[in-house]
Short mmCIF file of C-alpha atoms in Angstrom, two decimals:
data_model
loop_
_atom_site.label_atom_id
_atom_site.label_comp_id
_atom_site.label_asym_id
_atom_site.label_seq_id
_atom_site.Cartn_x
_atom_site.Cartn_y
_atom_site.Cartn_z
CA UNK A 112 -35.96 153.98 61.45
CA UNK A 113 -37.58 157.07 61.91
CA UNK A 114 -38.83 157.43 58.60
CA UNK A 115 -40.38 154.20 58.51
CA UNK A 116 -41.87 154.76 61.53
CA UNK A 117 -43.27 157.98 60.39
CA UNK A 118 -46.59 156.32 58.24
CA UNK A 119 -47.71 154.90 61.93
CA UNK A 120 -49.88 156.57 64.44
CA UNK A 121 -47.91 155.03 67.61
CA UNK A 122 -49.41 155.49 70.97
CA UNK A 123 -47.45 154.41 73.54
CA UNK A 124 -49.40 153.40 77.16
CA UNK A 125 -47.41 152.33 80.31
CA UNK A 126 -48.99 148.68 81.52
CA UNK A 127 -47.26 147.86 84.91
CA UNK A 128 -45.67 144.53 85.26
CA UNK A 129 -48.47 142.45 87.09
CA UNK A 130 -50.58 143.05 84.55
CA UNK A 131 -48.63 141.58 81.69
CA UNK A 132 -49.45 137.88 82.11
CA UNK A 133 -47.01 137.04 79.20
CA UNK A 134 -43.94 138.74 79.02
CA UNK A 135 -42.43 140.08 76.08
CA UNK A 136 -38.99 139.98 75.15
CA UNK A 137 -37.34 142.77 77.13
CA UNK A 138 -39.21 141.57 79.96
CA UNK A 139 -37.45 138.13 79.91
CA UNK A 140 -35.00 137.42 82.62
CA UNK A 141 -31.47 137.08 81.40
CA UNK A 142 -30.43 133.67 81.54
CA UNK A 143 -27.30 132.58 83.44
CA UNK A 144 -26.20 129.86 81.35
CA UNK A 145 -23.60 131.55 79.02
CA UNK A 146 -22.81 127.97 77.60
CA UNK A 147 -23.70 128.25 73.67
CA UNK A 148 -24.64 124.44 72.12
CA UNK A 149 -24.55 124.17 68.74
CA UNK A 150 -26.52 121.32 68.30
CA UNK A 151 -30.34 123.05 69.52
CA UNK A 152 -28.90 125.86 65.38
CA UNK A 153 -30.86 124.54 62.53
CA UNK A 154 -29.33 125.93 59.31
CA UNK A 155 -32.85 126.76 57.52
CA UNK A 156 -32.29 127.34 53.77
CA UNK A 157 -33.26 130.48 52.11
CA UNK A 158 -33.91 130.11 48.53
CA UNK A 159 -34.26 133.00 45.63
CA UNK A 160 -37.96 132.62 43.66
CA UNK A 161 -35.74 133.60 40.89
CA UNK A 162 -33.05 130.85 41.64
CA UNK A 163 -35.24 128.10 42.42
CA UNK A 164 -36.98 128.39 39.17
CA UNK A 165 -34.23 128.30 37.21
CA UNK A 166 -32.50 124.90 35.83
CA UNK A 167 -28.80 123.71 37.89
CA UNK A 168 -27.14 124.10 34.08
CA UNK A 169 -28.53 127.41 33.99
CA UNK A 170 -26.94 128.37 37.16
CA UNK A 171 -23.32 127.23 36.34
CA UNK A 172 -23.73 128.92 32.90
CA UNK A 173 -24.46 131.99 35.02
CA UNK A 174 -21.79 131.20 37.77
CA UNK A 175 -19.29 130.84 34.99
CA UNK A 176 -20.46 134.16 32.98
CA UNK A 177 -20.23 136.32 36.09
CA UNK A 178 -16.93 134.92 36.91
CA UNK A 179 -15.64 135.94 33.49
CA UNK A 180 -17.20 139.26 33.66
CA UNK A 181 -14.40 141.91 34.84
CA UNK A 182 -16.70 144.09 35.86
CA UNK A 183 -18.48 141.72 37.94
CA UNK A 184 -15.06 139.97 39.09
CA UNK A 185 -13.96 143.44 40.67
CA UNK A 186 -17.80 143.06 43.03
CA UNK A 187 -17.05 139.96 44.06
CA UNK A 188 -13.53 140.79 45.06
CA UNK A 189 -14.78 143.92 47.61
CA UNK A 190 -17.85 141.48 48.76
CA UNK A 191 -15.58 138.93 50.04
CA UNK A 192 -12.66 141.76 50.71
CA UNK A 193 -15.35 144.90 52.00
CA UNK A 194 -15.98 147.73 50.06
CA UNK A 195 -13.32 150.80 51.25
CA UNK A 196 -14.73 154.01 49.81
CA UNK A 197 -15.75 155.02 46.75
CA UNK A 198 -12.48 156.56 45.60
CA UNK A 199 -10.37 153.55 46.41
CA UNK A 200 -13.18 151.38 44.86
CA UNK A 201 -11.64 148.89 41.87
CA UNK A 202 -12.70 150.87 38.51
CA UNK A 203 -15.65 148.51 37.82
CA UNK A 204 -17.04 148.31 40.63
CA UNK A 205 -17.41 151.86 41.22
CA UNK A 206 -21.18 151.85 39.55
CA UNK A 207 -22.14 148.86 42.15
CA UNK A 208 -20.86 151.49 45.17
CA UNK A 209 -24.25 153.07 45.76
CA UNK A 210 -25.84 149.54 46.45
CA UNK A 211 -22.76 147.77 48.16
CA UNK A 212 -24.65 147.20 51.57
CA UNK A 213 -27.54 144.93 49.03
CA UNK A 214 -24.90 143.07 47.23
CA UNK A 215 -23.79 139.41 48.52
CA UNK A 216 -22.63 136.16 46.78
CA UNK A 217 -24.64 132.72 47.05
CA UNK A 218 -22.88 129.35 46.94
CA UNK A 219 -23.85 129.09 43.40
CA UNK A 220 -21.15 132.30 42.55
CA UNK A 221 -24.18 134.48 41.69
CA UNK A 222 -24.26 137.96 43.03
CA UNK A 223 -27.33 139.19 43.79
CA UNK A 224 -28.68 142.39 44.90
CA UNK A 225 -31.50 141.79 47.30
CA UNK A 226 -33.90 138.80 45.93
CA UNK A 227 -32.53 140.09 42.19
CA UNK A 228 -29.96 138.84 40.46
CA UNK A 229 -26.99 140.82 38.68
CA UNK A 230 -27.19 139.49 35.10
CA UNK A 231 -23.31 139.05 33.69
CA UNK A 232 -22.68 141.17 30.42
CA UNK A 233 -23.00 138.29 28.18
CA UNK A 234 -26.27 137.69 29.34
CA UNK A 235 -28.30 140.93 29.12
CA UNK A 236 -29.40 140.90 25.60
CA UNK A 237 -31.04 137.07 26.40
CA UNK A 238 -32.65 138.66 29.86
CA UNK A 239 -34.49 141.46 27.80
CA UNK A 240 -35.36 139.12 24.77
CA UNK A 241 -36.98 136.77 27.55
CA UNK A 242 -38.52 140.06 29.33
CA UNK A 243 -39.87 141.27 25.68
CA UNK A 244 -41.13 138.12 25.12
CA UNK A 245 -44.92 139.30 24.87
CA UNK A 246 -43.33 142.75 23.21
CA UNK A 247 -44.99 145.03 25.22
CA UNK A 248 -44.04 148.87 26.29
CA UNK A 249 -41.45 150.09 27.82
CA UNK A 250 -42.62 150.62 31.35
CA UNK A 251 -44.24 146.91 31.50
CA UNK A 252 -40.94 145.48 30.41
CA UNK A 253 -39.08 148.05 33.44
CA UNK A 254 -41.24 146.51 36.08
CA UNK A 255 -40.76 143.11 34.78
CA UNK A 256 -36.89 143.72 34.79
CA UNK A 257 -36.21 145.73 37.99
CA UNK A 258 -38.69 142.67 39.80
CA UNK A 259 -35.62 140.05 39.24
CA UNK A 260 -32.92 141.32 37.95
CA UNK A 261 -30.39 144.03 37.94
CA UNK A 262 -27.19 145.92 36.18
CA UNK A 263 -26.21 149.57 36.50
CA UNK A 264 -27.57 150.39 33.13
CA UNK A 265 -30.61 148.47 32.90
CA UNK A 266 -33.29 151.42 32.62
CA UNK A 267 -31.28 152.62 28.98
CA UNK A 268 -30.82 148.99 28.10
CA UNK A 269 -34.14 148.26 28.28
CA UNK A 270 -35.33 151.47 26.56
CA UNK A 271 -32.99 151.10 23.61
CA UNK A 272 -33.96 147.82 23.23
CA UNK A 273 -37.78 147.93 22.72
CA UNK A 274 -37.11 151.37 20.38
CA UNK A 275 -35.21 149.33 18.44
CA UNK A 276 -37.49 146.22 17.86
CA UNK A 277 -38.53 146.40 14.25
CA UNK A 278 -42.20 144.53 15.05
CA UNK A 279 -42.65 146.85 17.70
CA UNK A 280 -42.01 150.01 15.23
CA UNK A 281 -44.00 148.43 12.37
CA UNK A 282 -47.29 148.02 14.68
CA UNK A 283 -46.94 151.12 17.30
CA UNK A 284 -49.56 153.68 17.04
CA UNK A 285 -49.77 156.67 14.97
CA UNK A 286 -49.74 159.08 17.56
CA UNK A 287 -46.57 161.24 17.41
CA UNK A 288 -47.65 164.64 15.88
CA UNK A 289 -45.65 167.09 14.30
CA UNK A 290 -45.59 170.29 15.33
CA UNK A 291 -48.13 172.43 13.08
CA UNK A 292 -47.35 174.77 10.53
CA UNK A 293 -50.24 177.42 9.84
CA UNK A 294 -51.30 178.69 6.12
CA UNK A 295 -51.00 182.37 5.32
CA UNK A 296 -54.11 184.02 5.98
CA UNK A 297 -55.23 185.35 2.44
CA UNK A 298 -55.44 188.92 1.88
CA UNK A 299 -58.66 188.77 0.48
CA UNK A 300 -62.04 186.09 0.06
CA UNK A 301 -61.88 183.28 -2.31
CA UNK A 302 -57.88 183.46 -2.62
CA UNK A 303 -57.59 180.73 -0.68
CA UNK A 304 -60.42 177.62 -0.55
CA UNK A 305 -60.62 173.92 0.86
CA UNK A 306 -62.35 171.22 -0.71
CA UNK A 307 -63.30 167.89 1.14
CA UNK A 308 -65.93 165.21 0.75
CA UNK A 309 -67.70 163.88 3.56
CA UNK A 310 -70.46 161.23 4.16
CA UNK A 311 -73.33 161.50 5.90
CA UNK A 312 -76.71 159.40 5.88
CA UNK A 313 -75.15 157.20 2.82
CA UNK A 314 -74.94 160.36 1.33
CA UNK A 315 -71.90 162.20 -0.33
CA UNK A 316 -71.20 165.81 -0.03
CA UNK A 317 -68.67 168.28 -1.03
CA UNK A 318 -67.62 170.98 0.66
CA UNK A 319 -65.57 173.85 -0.05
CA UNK A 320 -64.41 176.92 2.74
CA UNK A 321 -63.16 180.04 2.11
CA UNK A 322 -59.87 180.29 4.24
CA UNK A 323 -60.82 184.43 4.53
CA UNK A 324 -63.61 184.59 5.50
CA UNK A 325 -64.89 180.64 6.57
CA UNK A 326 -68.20 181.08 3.82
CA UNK A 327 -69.06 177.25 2.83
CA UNK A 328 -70.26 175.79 -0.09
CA UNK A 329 -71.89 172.82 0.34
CA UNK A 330 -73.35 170.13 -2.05
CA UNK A 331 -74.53 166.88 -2.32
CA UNK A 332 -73.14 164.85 -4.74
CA UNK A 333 -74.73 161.78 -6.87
CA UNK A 334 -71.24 160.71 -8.22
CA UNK A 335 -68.10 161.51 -6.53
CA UNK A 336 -65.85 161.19 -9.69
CA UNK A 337 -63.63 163.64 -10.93
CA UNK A 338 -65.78 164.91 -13.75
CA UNK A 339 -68.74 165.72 -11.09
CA UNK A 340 -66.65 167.41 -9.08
CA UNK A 341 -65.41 169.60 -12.29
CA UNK A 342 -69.00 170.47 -12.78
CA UNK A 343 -69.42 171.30 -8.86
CA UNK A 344 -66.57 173.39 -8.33
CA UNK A 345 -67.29 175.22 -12.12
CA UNK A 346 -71.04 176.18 -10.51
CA UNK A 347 -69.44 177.49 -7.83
CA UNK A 348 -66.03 179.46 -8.82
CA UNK A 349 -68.45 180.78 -11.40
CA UNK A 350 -70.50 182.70 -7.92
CA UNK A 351 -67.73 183.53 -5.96
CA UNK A 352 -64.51 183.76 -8.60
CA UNK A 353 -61.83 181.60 -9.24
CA UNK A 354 -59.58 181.20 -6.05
CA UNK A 355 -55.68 180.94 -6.48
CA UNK A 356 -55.01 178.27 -4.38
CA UNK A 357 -57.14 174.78 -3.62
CA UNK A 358 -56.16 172.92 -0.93
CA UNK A 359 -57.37 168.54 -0.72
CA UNK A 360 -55.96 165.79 0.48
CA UNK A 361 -54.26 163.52 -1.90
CA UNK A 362 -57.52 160.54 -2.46
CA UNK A 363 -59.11 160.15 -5.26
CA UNK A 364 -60.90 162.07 -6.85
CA UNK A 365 -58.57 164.85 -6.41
CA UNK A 366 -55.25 162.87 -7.69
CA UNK A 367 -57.14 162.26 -10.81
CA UNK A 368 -55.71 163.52 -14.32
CA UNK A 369 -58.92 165.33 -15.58
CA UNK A 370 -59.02 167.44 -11.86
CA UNK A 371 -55.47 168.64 -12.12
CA UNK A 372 -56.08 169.53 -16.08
CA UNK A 373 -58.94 171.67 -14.76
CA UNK A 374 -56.87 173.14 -12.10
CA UNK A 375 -54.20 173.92 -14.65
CA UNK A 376 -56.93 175.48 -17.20
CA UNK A 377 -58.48 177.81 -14.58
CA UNK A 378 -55.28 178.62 -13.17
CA UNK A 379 -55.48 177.63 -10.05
CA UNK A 380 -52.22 176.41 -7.58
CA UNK A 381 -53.24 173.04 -6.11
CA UNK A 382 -52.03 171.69 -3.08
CA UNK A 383 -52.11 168.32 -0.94
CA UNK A 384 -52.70 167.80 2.69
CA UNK A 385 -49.52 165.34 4.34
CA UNK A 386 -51.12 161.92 4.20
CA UNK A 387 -52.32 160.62 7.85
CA UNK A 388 -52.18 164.12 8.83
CA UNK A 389 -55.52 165.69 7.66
CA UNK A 390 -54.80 168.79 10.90
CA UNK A 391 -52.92 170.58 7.46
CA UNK A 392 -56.23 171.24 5.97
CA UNK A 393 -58.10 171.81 9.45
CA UNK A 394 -59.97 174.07 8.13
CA UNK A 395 -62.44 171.74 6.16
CA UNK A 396 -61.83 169.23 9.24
CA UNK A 397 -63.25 172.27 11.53
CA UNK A 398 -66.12 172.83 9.13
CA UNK A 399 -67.15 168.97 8.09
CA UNK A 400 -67.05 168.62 11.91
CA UNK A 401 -69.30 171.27 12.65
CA UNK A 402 -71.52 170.85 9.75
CA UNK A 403 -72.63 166.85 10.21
CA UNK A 404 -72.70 167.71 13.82
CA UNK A 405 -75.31 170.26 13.06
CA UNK A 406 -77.25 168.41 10.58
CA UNK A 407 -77.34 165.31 12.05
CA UNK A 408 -79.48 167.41 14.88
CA UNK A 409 -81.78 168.83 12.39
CA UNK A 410 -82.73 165.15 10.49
CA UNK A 411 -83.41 164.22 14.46
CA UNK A 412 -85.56 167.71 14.33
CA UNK A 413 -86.57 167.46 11.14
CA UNK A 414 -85.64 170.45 10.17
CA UNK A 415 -84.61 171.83 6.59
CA UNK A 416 -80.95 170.82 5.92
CA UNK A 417 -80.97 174.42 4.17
CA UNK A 418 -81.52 176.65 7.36
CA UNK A 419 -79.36 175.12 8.81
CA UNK A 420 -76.69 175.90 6.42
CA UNK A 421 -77.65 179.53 6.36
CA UNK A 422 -77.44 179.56 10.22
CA UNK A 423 -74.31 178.34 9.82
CA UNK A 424 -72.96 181.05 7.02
CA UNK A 425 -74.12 183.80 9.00
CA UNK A 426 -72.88 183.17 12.25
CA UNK A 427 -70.15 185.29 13.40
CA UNK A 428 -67.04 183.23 14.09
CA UNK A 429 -64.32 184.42 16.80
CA UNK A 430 -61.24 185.60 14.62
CA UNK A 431 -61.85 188.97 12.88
CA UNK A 432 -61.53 187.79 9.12
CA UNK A 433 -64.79 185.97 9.21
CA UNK A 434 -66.38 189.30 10.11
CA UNK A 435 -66.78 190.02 6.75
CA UNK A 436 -67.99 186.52 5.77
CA UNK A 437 -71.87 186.81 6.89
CA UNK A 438 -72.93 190.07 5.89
CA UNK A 439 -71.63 189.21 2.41
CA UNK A 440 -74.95 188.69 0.74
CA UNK A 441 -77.05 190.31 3.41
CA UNK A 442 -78.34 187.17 4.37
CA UNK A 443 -79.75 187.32 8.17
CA UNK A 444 -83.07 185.51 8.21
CA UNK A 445 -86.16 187.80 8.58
CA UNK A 446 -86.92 186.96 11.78
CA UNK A 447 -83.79 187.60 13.46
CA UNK A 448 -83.81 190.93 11.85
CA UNK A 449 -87.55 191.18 13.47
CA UNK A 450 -85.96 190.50 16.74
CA UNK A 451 -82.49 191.86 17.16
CA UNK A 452 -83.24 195.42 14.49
CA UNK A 453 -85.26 197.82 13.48
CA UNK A 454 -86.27 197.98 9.73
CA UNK A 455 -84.11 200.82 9.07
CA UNK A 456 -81.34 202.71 11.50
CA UNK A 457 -78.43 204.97 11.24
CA UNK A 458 -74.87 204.24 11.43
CA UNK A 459 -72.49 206.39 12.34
CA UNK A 460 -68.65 206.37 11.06
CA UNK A 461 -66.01 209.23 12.41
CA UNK A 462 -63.84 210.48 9.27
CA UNK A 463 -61.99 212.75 10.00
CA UNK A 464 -64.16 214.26 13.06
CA UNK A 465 -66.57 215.09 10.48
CA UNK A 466 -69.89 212.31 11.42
CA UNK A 467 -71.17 211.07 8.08
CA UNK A 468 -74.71 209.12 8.83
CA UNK A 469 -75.45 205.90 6.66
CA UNK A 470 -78.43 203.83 5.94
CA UNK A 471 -78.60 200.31 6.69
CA UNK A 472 -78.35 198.57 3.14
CA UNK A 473 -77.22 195.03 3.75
CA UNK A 474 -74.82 194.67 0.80
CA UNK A 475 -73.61 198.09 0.81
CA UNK A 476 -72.34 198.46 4.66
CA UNK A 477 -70.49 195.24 4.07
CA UNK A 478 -69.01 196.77 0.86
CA UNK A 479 -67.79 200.06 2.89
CA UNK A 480 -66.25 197.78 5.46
CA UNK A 481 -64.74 195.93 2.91
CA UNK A 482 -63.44 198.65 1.19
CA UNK A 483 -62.18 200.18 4.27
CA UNK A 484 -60.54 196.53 5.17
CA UNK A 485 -58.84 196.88 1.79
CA UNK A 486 -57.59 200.10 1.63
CA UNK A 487 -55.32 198.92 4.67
CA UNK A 488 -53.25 196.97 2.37
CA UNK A 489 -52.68 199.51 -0.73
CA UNK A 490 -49.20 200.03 -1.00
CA UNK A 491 -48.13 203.26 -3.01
CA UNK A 492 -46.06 202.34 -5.97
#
């Protein structure tokens, strides 16, 4: 009582007795007439929802299920006998013990627990059929069961029911990932590259990523068959060098027999994203994302589609293998270098203690680093 209580803010005022010009209940005078007459009791009926909307053969077909249940046979015999406790219980009606106080019989032979009705065993595959009806999710169909009816077990039952609807399983989303395996980070650029097309403007590009050091090659195609992109990747393995692996998804024109003669020719591994899973090749994902993104901006700026794609090579991405990627071919545009450098300045490297100063030379810093980033993974033989 006191927890119910508990959500009100009571106030309780003292109001003398004159000034209560109706009297409540504990007010009343007791009446001295102890004589009880049973004619002034109306019996008022109290109907279930659930009951009254159900057929009179549909009752007795219940009546006559839950009196064949044993389970339920051994709750009606401690309704109409009282419930002792739980250890002396009968077997089956140990799971009802928690909820004994609920549980009562109607005329009909139902038992019911509160305004819902326990279903017999025979009947609780037709009570979820009827509840799945519209065949949707698990929680809707929980509310829609717990509302009228009621067995022990009915939160599994109704759980391995809906996961086992074949329509429901043929037309449920696509949304349970697996959990992601990452690629090998390449020991050095161009060992590793992605390949994806993308469309843009009713235009068709192709792009390719070095998984070193995230340098993109990108180009618009006129033709997106596999003879084109032959020609494409030729121009551009013919720049950079031929990579050892080439990672696309499985479409066309990469399944094609003339791509995967070429791959064979040049000797390079190919590999195939998981189909409906393009996060196995996120790295051309990452980069188409970023890319249309960017250049959708510049056609609102008009702006050349080519800056843009230099801004993008150059910048300096967050992981350290891409540190390599934008000073490859010296490429900062001339008036950053206005801004942000001088035309020439030293650079100083420790060797051992000995300070050896070096001129700025785009290509030629990157190629110490590089060597130095090399040299890390020489193993004596």
């Amino acid at each position: 009582m006191l927890l119910r209580l508990n959500k009100y803010n009571v106030n309780l005022i003292y109001v003398p007795g004159k000034q209560l010009v109706i009297a409540d209940t504990l007010s009343r005078a007791q009446l001295n007439d102890k004589i009880f007459n049973d004619d002034n009791v109306y019996e008022t009926p109290a109907d279930l929802c659930l009951l009254a909307t159900a057929s009179p053969t549909r009752w007795e077909e219940l009546a006559k299920l839950t009196k064949d249940d044993p389970e339920l046979d051994d709750v009606v015999y401690h309704i109409k006998n009282g419930w002792p406790d739980k250890i002396n219980t009968r077997k089956y009606a140990k799971q009802f013990w928690h909820c004994k106080d609920k549980l009562y019989l109607t005329k009909e032979g139902l038992i019911c627990r509160g305004s819902r009705l326990v279903v017999p065993k025979e009947s609780r595959t037709d009570v979820l059929e009827k509840i799945h009806t519209s065949h949707r999710g698990i929680v809707s169909c929980k509310i829609k069961a717990k509302e009228y009816f009621y067995w022990p077990s009915i939160n599994n039952d109704v759980d391995n029911f809906i996961r086992k609807c074949d329509l429901c399983q043929e037309y449920q989303r696509n949304n349970n990932k697996e959990c992601l395996i990452n690629h090998p980070i390449p020991d050095r650029p161009w060992e590793k590259v992605g390949c994806d097309f993308f469309e843009l403007r009713g235009k068709h590009y192709l792009l390719i990523i070095d998984y070193f050091s995230k340098y993109v090659e990108l180009q618009q195609m006129n033709s997106t068959n596999a003879f084109s992109v032959i020609n494409c990747m030729k121009s551009i393995f013919a720049r950079h060098g031929i990579p050892e692996v080439a990672i696309s998804d499985g479409g066309p024109p990469f399944d094609s027999f003339a791509l995967k003669e070429f791959f064979v020719e040049w000797g390079i591994e190919h590999n195939t994203s998981s189909p409906y899973f393009s996060r196995s090749n996120g790295q051309v994902e990452r980069a188409i994302q970023t890319l249309k993104r960017s250049l959708i901006k510049a056609d609102r700026e008009s702006k050349d589609i080519y800056l843009v794609l230099l801004d993008y090579r150059i910048s300096p991405s967050p992981d350290l293998a891409s540190l390599w990627g934008p000073k490859r071919f010296s490429t900062d545009p001339q008036e950053i270098k206005a801004i942000c450098l001088p035309r020439n300045f030293d650079i100083c490297r420790a060797t051992n203690r000995n300070w050896t100063t070096i001129r700025w030379c785009g290509v030629e810093v990157w190629r110490m680093a590089w060597q130095l980033s090399c040299s890390r993974h020489l193993v004596n033989i």
